[in-house]
PDB file of C-alpha atoms in Angstrom:
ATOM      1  CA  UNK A1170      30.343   8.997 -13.391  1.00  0.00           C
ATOM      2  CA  UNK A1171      27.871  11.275 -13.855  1.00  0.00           C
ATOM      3  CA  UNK A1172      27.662  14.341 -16.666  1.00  0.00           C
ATOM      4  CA  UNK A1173      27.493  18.431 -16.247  1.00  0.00           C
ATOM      5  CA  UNK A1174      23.871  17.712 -15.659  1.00  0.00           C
ATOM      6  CA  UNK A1175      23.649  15.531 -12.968  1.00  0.00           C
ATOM      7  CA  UNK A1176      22.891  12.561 -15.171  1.00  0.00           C
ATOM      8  CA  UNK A1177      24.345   8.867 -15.475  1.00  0.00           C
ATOM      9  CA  UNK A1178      23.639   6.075 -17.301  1.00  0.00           C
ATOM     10  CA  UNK A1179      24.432   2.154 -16.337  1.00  0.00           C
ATOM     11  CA  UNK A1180      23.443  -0.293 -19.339  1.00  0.00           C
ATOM     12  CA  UNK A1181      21.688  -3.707 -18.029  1.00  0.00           C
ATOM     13  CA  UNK A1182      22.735  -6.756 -19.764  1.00  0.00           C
ATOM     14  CA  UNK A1183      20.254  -9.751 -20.520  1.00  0.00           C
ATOM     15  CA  UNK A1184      21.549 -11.784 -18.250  1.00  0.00           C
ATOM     16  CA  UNK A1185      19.431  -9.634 -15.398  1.00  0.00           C
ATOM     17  CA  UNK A1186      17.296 -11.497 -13.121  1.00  0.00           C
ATOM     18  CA  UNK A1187      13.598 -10.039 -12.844  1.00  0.00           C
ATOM     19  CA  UNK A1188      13.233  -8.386  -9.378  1.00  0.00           C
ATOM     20  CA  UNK A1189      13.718  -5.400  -7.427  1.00  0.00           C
ATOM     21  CA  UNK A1190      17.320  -3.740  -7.109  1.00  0.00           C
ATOM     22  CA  UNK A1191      18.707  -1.101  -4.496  1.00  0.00           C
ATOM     23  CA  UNK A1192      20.498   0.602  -6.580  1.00  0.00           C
ATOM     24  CA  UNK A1193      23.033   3.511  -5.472  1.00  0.00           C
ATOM     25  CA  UNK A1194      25.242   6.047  -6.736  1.00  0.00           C
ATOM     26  CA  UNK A1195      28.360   7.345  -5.076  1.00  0.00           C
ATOM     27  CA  UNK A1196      28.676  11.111  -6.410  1.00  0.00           C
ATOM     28  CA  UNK A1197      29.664  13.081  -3.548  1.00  0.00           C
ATOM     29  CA  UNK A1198      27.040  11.861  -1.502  1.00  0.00           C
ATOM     30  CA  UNK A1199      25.933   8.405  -2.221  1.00  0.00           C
ATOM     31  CA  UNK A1200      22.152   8.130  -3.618  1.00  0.00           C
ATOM     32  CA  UNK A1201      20.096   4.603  -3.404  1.00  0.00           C
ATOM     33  CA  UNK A1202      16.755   4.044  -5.193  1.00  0.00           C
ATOM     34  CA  UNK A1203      14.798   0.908  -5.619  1.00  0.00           C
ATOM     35  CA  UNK A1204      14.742  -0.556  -9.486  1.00  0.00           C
ATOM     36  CA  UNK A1205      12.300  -3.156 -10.422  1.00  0.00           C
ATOM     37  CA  UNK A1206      13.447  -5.050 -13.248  1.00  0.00           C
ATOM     38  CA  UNK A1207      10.090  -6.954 -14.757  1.00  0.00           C
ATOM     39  CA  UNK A1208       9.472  -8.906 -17.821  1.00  0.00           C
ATOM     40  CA  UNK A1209       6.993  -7.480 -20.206  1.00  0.00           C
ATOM     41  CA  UNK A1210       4.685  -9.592 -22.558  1.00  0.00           C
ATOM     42  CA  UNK A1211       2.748  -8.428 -24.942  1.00  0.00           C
ATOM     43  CA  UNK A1212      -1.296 -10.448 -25.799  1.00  0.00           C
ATOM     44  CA  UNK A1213      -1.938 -10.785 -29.427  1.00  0.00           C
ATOM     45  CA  UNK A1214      -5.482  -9.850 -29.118  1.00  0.00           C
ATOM     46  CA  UNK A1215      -5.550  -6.495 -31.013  1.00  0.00           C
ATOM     47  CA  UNK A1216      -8.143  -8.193 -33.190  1.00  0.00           C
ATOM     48  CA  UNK A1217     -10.329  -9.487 -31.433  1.00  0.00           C
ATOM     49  CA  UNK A1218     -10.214  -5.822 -29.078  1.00  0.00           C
ATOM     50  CA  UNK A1219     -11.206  -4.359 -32.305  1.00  0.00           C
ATOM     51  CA  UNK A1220     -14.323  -6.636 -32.675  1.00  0.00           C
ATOM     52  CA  UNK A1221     -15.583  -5.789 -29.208  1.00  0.00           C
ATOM     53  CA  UNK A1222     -15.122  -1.412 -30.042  1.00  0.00           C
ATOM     54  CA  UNK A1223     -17.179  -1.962 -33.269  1.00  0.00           C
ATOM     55  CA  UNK A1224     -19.493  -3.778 -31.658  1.00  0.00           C
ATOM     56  CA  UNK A1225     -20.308  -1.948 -28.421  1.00  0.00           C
ATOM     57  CA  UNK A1226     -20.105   1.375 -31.039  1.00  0.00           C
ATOM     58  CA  UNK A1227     -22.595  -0.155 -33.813  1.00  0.00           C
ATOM     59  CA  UNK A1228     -25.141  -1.424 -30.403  1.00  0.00           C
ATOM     60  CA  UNK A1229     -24.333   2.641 -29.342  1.00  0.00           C
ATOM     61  CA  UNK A1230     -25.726   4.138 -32.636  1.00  0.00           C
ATOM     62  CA  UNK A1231     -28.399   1.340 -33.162  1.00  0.00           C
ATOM     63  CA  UNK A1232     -29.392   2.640 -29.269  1.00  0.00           C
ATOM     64  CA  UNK A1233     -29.347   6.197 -29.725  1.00  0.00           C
ATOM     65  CA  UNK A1234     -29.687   6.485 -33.867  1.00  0.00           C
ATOM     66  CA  UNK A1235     -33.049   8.610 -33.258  1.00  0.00           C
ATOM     67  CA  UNK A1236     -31.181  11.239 -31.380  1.00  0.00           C
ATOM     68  CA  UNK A1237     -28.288  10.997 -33.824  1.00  0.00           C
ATOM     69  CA  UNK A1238     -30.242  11.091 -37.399  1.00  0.00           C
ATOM     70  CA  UNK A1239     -33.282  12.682 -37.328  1.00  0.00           C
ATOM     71  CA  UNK A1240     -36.594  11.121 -39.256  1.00  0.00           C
ATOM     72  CA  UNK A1241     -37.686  12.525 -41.893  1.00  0.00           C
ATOM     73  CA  UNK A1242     -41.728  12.486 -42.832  1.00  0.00           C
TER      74      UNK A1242
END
């Protein structure tokens, strides 16, 4: 059942398969729309992402460190 605005909800449970879904809804007229269901993992490498951006920006201001600080005589 859908509210005033046209909206409905339909909780999953955690017993759903991974895959794609037709899904439909019978308001008046009856709606279908693909769902893909997928199972998201997440890489513990935030430190080692963190290595490789201070690296690439120190070799960036040991590169261009003229431009960037001017030498004084």
């Amino acid at each position: 059942m859908s509210d005033p605005a046209g909206e409905f909800r339909v909780p999953l449970t955690s017993g759903t398969e991974v895959g794609r879904y037709e899904v439909a809804a019978d308001c008046g007229p009856v709606l279908t729309a693909p769902l893909e269901v997928v199972l998201v993992s997440a890489a513990g490498g935030s430190t080692s992402s963190v290595v490789i951006i201070v690296f690439f920006l120190a070799m960036g201001l040991l590169i261009y460190r003229r431009r960037l600080l001017p030498v004084s005589n």
